Coordinates of N, CA, C and O in Angstrom, one line a residue:
Q1 N 113.7 92.6 109.5 CA 114.1 94.0 109.5 C 115.2 94.1 108.4 O 116.3 93.5 108.5
V2 N 114.9 94.9 107.4 CA 115.8 95.1 106.3 C 116.9 96.1 106.7 O 116.6 97.2 107.3
Q3 N 118.1 95.8 106.4 CA 119.3 96.7 106.7 C 119.9 97.1 105.4 O 120.1 96.2 104.5
L4 N 120.2 98.4 105.3 CA 120.8 98.9 104.0 C 122.2 99.4 104.4 O 122.4 100.2 105.3
V5 N 123.1 99.1 103.5 CA 124.5 99.6 103.7 C 125.0 100.2 102.4 O 125.1 99.4 101.3
E6 N 125.3 101.4 102.4 CA 125.9 102.1 101.2 C 127.4 102.1 101.2 O 128.1 102.0 102.2
S7 N 127.9 102.1 100.0 CA 129.4 102.2 99.7 C 129.6 102.9 98.4 O 128.6 103.1 97.6
G8 N 130.8 103.2 98.1 CA 131.2 103.7 96.8 C 131.5 105.2 96.8 O 131.9 105.8 95.8
G9 N 131.2 105.9 97.9 CA 131.5 107.3 98.0 C 133.0 107.6 98.2 O 133.8 106.7 98.3
G10 N 133.3 108.9 98.1 CA 134.7 109.2 98.3 C 135.0 110.6 97.6 O 134.0 111.2 97.1
P11 N 136.2 110.9 97.5 CA 136.6 112.2 96.8 C 136.6 112.0 95.3 O 137.0 110.9 94.9
V12 N 136.2 113.0 94.6 CA 136.3 112.9 93.1 C 136.4 114.3 92.6 O 136.0 115.3 93.3
Q13 N 137.0 114.4 91.5 CA 137.2 115.8 90.9 C 136.0 116.2 90.1 O 135.2 115.3 89.6
V14 N 135.9 117.5 89.9 CA 134.7 118.0 89.1 C 134.8 117.4 87.7 O 135.8 117.2 87.1
G15 N 133.6 116.9 87.3 CA 133.4 116.3 86.0 C 133.6 114.8 86.1 O 133.4 114.1 85.1
G16 N 134.0 114.3 87.2 CA 134.3 112.9 87.4 C 133.0 112.1 87.6 O 131.9 112.6 87.7
S17 N 133.2 110.8 87.9 CA 132.1 109.9 88.1 C 132.3 109.0 89.3 O 133.5 108.7 89.7
L18 N 131.3 108.5 89.9 CA 131.3 107.6 90.9 C 130.1 106.6 90.8 O 129.1 107.1 90.3
R19 N 130.2 105.4 91.3 CA 129.1 104.6 91.4 C 128.9 104.2 92.8 O 129.8 103.7 93.5
L20 N 127.7 104.5 93.3 CA 127.3 104.2 94.7 C 126.6 102.9 94.7 O 125.8 102.6 93.8
Y21 N 126.8 102.2 95.8 CA 126.1 100.8 96.0 C 125.3 100.8 97.3 O 125.7 101.5 98.2
C22 N 124.3 100.1 97.2 CA 123.5 99.9 98.5 C 123.0 98.5 98.5 O 122.2 98.0 97.6
V23 N 123.5 97.8 99.5 CA 123.2 96.3 99.6 C 122.3 96.2 100.7 O 122.5 96.7 101.9
A24 N 121.2 95.4 100.5 CA 120.2 95.1 101.5 C 120.4 93.7 102.1 O 120.8 92.8 101.4
S25 N 120.2 93.6 103.4 CA 120.2 92.3 104.1 C 119.1 92.2 105.0 O 118.4 93.2 105.4
G26 N 118.8 91.0 105.5 CA 117.7 90.8 106.4 C 116.3 90.7 105.7 O 115.3 90.7 106.4
G27 N 116.3 90.8 104.4 CA 115.0 90.8 103.7 C 115.3 91.0 102.2 O 116.5 91.4 101.8
T28 N 114.4 90.9 101.4 CA 114.5 91.1 99.9 C 114.0 92.5 99.5 O 113.1 93.0 100.1
I29 N 114.7 93.1 98.5 CA 114.2 94.4 98.0 C 113.1 94.2 96.9 O 112.6 95.2 96.5
S30 N 113.0 92.9 96.5 CA 112.0 92.7 95.4 C 110.6 93.2 95.9 O 110.2 93.0 97.1
G31 N 109.9 93.9 95.1 CA 108.6 94.4 95.5 C 108.6 95.7 96.2 O 107.6 96.2 96.6
S32 N 109.8 96.3 96.4 CA 110.0 97.6 97.1 C 110.4 98.6 96.1 O 111.3 98.4 95.3
T33 N 109.9 99.8 96.2 CA 110.5 101.0 95.6 C 111.7 101.4 96.4 O 111.7 101.4 97.6
L34 N 112.8 101.7 95.7 CA 114.0 102.0 96.3 C 114.4 103.4 95.9 O 114.1 103.9 94.7
G35 N 115.0 104.2 96.8 CA 115.3 105.5 96.5 C 116.7 105.9 97.0 O 117.3 105.2 97.8
W36 N 117.3 107.0 96.4 CA 118.5 107.6 96.9 C 118.1 109.1 97.3 O 117.4 109.8 96.5
F37 N 118.6 109.4 98.4 CA 118.5 110.8 98.9 C 119.9 111.3 99.2 O 120.9 110.6 99.2
R38 N 120.0 112.6 99.4 CA 121.3 113.2 99.8 C 121.1 114.3 100.8 O 120.1 115.0 100.7
R39 N 122.1 114.5 101.6 CA 122.1 115.7 102.5 C 123.3 116.5 102.2 O 124.5 116.1 102.4
L40 N 123.1 117.7 101.6 CA 124.1 118.6 101.4 C 124.6 119.3 102.7 O 123.8 119.3 103.7
P41 N 125.8 119.8 102.8 CA 126.2 120.4 104.0 C 125.3 121.5 104.5 O 124.9 122.4 103.8
G42 N 124.8 121.3 105.8 CA 124.0 122.3 106.4 C 122.5 122.3 105.9 O 121.8 123.2 106.2
Q43 N 122.2 121.3 105.1 CA 120.8 121.3 104.6 C 120.1 120.0 105.0 O 120.6 119.1 105.5
E44 N 118.8 120.0 104.7 CA 117.9 118.9 105.0 C 118.2 117.8 103.9 O 118.7 118.1 102.8
R45 N 117.9 116.6 104.2 CA 118.0 115.6 103.2 C 117.0 115.8 102.1 O 115.8 116.2 102.2
E46 N 117.5 115.6 100.8 CA 116.6 115.8 99.6 C 116.6 114.6 98.7 O 117.5 113.8 98.7
F47 N 115.6 114.5 98.0 CA 115.3 113.3 97.1 C 116.3 113.5 95.9 O 116.6 114.6 95.4
V48 N 116.8 112.3 95.4 CA 117.7 112.3 94.2 C 117.0 111.4 93.1 O 116.9 111.9 92.0
A49 N 116.7 110.2 93.5 CA 116.2 109.3 92.5 C 115.4 108.1 93.1 O 115.7 107.8 94.3
A50 N 114.5 107.5 92.4 CA 113.8 106.4 92.8 C 113.6 105.4 91.7 O 113.6 105.8 90.5
I51 N 113.4 104.1 92.1 CA 113.3 103.1 91.1 C 112.3 102.0 91.6 O 112.3 101.7 92.8
S52 N 111.4 101.6 90.7 CA 110.5 100.5 91.1 C 110.6 99.4 90.0 O 111.1 99.6 88.9
W53 N 110.2 98.2 90.4 CA 110.1 97.1 89.4 C 108.8 96.4 89.7 O 108.5 95.9 90.8
R54 N 108.0 96.2 88.7 CA 106.8 95.4 88.8 C 106.7 94.5 87.6 O 107.1 94.9 86.4
Q55 N 106.2 93.3 87.8 CA 106.2 92.3 86.7 C 105.3 92.8 85.6 O 105.6 92.5 84.4
T56 N 104.3 93.6 85.9 CA 103.4 94.0 84.9 C 103.8 95.2 84.1 O 103.5 95.4 83.0
S57 N 104.7 96.0 84.7 CA 105.1 97.3 84.0 C 106.7 97.4 83.9 O 107.1 98.4 83.3
G58 N 107.4 96.5 84.4 CA 108.8 96.6 84.3 C 109.4 97.6 85.2 O 108.9 97.9 86.3
V59 N 110.6 98.2 84.8 CA 111.3 99.1 85.6 C 110.8 100.5 85.4 O 110.6 100.9 84.2
N60 N 110.6 101.3 86.4 CA 110.3 102.7 86.3 C 111.3 103.5 87.1 O 111.7 103.0 88.2
T61 N 111.7 104.6 86.7 CA 112.7 105.5 87.4 C 112.1 106.9 87.4 O 111.3 107.3 86.6
Y62 N 112.6 107.6 88.4 CA 112.2 109.0 88.6 C 113.4 109.8 89.2 O 114.0 109.2 90.1
Y63 N 113.6 111.0 88.7 CA 114.8 111.8 89.2 C 114.4 113.2 89.6 O 113.5 113.7 89.1
S64 N 115.2 113.7 90.5 CA 115.1 115.1 90.8 C 115.6 115.9 89.6 O 116.4 115.3 88.8
Y65 N 115.3 117.1 89.6 CA 115.8 118.0 88.5 C 117.3 118.0 88.4 O 117.9 117.9 87.4
S66 N 118.0 118.1 89.6 CA 119.4 118.2 89.6 C 120.1 116.9 89.2 O 121.3 116.9 88.7
A67 N 119.4 115.8 89.3 CA 120.0 114.5 89.0 C 119.7 114.1 87.6 O 120.4 113.2 87.0
L68 N 118.7 114.6 87.0 CA 118.2 114.3 85.6 C 119.4 114.5 84.6 O 120.0 115.5 84.6
D69 N 119.6 113.4 83.8 CA 120.6 113.4 82.7 C 122.0 113.3 83.2 O 123.0 113.2 82.4
R70 N 122.3 113.3 84.6 CA 123.6 113.1 85.1 C 123.7 111.8 85.9 O 124.8 111.2 86.0
F71 N 122.7 111.5 86.6 CA 122.7 110.3 87.5 C 121.8 109.2 87.0 O 120.8 109.5 86.3
T72 N 122.2 108.0 87.3 CA 121.3 106.9 86.8 C 121.1 105.9 88.0 O 122.1 105.4 88.6
I73 N 119.9 105.6 88.3 CA 119.6 104.6 89.3 C 119.3 103.3 88.7 O 118.6 103.3 87.6
S74 N 119.7 102.2 89.3 CA 119.4 100.9 88.8 C 119.4 99.9 89.9 O 119.7 100.3 91.1
R75 N 118.9 98.7 89.7 CA 118.7 97.8 90.7 C 119.0 96.4 90.2 O 118.8 96.1 89.0
D76 N 119.5 95.5 91.1 CA 119.6 94.1 90.7 C 119.1 93.3 91.9 O 119.7 93.2 93.0
D77 N 117.8 92.9 91.8 CA 117.1 92.2 92.9 C 117.8 90.9 93.2 O 117.7 90.4 94.3
A78 N 118.4 90.3 92.2 CA 119.1 89.0 92.5 C 120.2 89.1 93.6 O 120.5 88.1 94.3
V79 N 120.8 90.3 93.7 CA 121.9 90.4 94.7 C 121.4 91.5 95.7 O 122.3 92.1 96.4
N80 N 120.2 91.8 95.7 CA 119.6 92.8 96.7 C 120.4 94.1 96.7 O 120.7 94.6 97.8
T81 N 120.6 94.7 95.5 CA 121.5 95.8 95.5 C 120.8 96.9 94.6 O 120.2 96.6 93.5
V82 N 120.9 98.1 95.1 CA 120.5 99.3 94.2 C 121.7 100.1 94.0 O 122.6 100.3 94.9
Y83 N 121.9 100.7 92.8 CA 123.0 101.5 92.4 C 122.6 102.9 92.1 O 121.5 103.2 91.7
L84 N 123.6 103.8 92.2 CA 123.4 105.2 91.7 C 124.7 105.6 91.0 O 125.7 105.7 91.7
Q85 N 124.6 105.7 89.7 CA 125.8 106.1 88.9 C 125.7 107.6 88.9 O 124.8 108.2 88.4
L86 N 126.8 108.2 89.3 CA 126.9 109.7 89.3 C 128.0 110.1 88.2 O 129.1 109.6 88.2
T87 N 127.6 111.0 87.3 CA 128.5 111.4 86.3 C 128.5 113.0 86.2 O 127.6 113.6 86.8
S88 N 129.4 113.5 85.6 CA 129.5 115.0 85.4 C 129.3 115.7 86.7 O 128.5 116.7 86.9
L89 N 130.0 115.2 87.7 CA 129.9 115.7 89.1 C 130.3 117.2 89.2 O 131.3 117.6 88.6
K90 N 129.6 117.8 90.1 CA 129.8 119.3 90.3 C 130.1 119.4 91.8 O 129.7 118.6 92.7
P91 N 130.7 120.5 92.2 CA 131.0 120.8 93.7 C 129.6 120.7 94.5 O 129.7 120.3 95.6
E92 N 128.6 121.2 93.9 CA 127.3 121.2 94.6 C 126.7 119.8 94.8 O 125.6 119.7 95.4
D93 N 127.3 118.8 94.2 CA 126.9 117.4 94.5 C 127.5 116.8 95.7 O 127.2 115.7 96.1
T94 N 128.4 117.6 96.4 CA 129.0 117.1 97.6 C 128.0 117.0 98.6 O 127.2 117.9 99.0
A95 N 127.9 115.8 99.2 CA 126.8 115.4 100.1 C 127.0 114.1 100.7 O 127.8 113.3 100.2
V96 N 126.2 113.7 101.7 CA 126.1 112.3 102.1 C 124.9 111.7 101.4 O 123.8 112.3 101.4
Y97 N 125.2 110.6 100.7 CA 124.1 110.0 99.9 C 123.6 108.8 100.7 O 124.3 107.9 101.2
F98 N 122.2 108.7 100.8 CA 121.5 107.7 101.5 C 120.7 106.8 100.6 O 120.0 107.4 99.7
C99 N 120.6 105.6 100.8 CA 119.6 104.8 100.1 C 118.5 104.5 101.0 O 118.7 104.4 102.3
A100 N 117.3 104.2 100.5 CA 116.1 103.9 101.3 C 115.2 102.9 100.5 O 115.2 102.9 99.3
A101 N 114.5 102.2 101.3 CA 113.6 101.2 100.8 C 112.2 101.4 101.3 O 112.0 101.6 102.5
A102 N 111.2 101.4 100.4 CA 109.8 101.5 100.9 C 109.3 100.1 101.2 O 109.8 99.1 100.7
A103 N 108.2 100.1 101.9 CA 107.6 98.8 102.2 C 106.8 98.2 101.0 O 106.6 97.0 100.9
G104 N 106.4 99.0 100.1 CA 105.7 98.6 98.9 C 106.3 99.2 97.7 O 107.4 99.8 97.7
T105 N 105.5 99.2 96.6 CA 105.9 99.8 95.4 C 104.8 100.3 94.6 O 103.6 100.0 94.9
S106 N 105.1 101.2 93.6 CA 104.1 101.8 92.8 C 104.7 102.3 91.5 O 105.9 102.5 91.5
D107 N 104.0 102.4 90.5 CA 104.5 103.0 89.2 C 104.5 104.5 89.3 O 105.1 105.2 88.5
E108 N 103.8 105.1 90.3 CA 103.7 106.5 90.5 C 104.8 107.0 91.4 O 104.6 107.4 92.5
L109 N 106.0 107.0 90.8 CA 107.2 107.3 91.6 C 107.2 108.8 92.0 O 108.0 109.2 92.9
R110 N 106.4 109.6 91.4 CA 106.5 111.0 91.8 C 106.0 111.2 93.2 O 106.2 112.2 93.8
Y111 N 105.3 110.2 93.8 CA 104.9 110.2 95.2 C 106.0 109.7 96.1 O 105.8 109.8 97.3
Y112 N 107.1 109.3 95.6 CA 108.2 108.7 96.4 C 109.4 109.6 96.5 O 110.5 109.2 96.5
V113 N 109.1 110.9 96.6 CA 110.1 111.9 96.7 C 110.3 112.4 98.1 O 111.1 113.3 98.4
T114 N 109.5 112.0 99.0 CA 109.6 112.4 100.4 C 110.0 111.3 101.3 O 109.7 110.1 101.0
E115 N 110.6 111.6 102.4 CA 111.2 110.6 103.3 C 110.2 109.7 103.9 O 110.5 108.5 104.2
D116 N 109.0 110.2 104.1 CA 108.0 109.4 104.8 C 107.5 108.3 104.0 O 106.8 107.4 104.5
K117 N 107.8 108.2 102.7 CA 107.4 107.0 101.9 C 108.3 105.8 102.1 O 108.0 104.7 101.7
Y118 N 109.4 106.0 102.8 CA 110.4 105.0 103.0 C 110.6 104.5 104.4 O 110.5 105.3 105.3
H119 N 110.7 103.2 104.6 CA 110.7 102.6 105.9 C 112.1 102.2 106.4 O 112.3 102.1 107.6
Y120 N 113.0 102.0 105.5 CA 114.3 101.6 105.8 C 115.4 102.5 105.2 O 115.2 102.9 104.0
W121 N 116.4 102.8 106.0 CA 117.4 103.7 105.6 C 118.8 103.2 105.9 O 119.0 102.5 106.9
G122 N 119.7 103.5 105.0 CA 121.1 103.2 105.3 C 121.8 104.4 106.1 O 121.1 105.4 106.3
Q123 N 123.1 104.2 106.4 CA 123.8 105.2 107.2 C 124.4 106.3 106.3 O 124.8 107.3 106.8
G124 N 124.5 106.1 105.0 CA 125.0 107.1 104.1 C 126.4 106.8 103.7 O 127.2 106.2 104.4
T125 N 126.8 107.4 102.6 CA 128.2 107.4 102.1 C 128.5 108.8 101.6 O 127.7 109.4 100.8
Q126 N 129.7 109.3 101.9 CA 130.0 110.7 101.6 C 130.6 110.8 100.2 O 131.5 110.0 99.9
V127 N 130.2 111.8 99.5 CA 130.7 112.1 98.2 C 131.3 113.6 98.3 O 130.5 114.4 98.7
I128 N 132.5 113.7 98.0 CA 133.1 115.1 98.0 C 133.7 115.4 96.6 O 134.6 114.7 96.1
V129 N 133.1 116.4 96.0 CA 133.5 116.8 94.7 C 134.4 118.1 94.8 O 133.9 119.1 95.3
S130 N 135.6 118.0 94.3 CA 136.4 119.2 94.3 C 137.1 119.5 93.0 O 137.3 118.6 92.2
S131 N 137.5 120.7 92.8 CA 138.2 121.1 91.6 C 139.7 121.0 91.7 O 140.2 120.7 92.8

C-alpha cells in the first residue's frame, strides 16, 4: 500500500514561489503516473499537473491551463518523490494541494486529469497566497 505525504505548503505573498514535495512510502513510484490536484476554498478538487516516465519515451508532463507557464512538476524516482514548483503565485492559487499516484502509466497524460485515474492520495498541504 503506497502512502503519500505532502509538505512545503504555507503562506506566501502574491508573486512569490513555493516548492511542494510529495514523498511516497510503502512502494515505489517508478512506473506510475503522478499528479498534483488542488482544492480551492468551497470547490471540488481540480487537476493541476501530471508527470510520467517511461524508459522508451522519457519524461512527459501535462498541465492545467491555470498552471501552465507558472508551475513545474518533476519527479525523482530514486527518492520516491514528486515535486511541484509554484511561481508567480496569485491569490486564486490559495488551495489545499494534493499529490496522487496512479497504478500504471501512459504517455497520454491528457487522460490523467480526473481523480478516478489515481489510486493513492496524500492528505494535502495548504498554500495561502496573500497580498
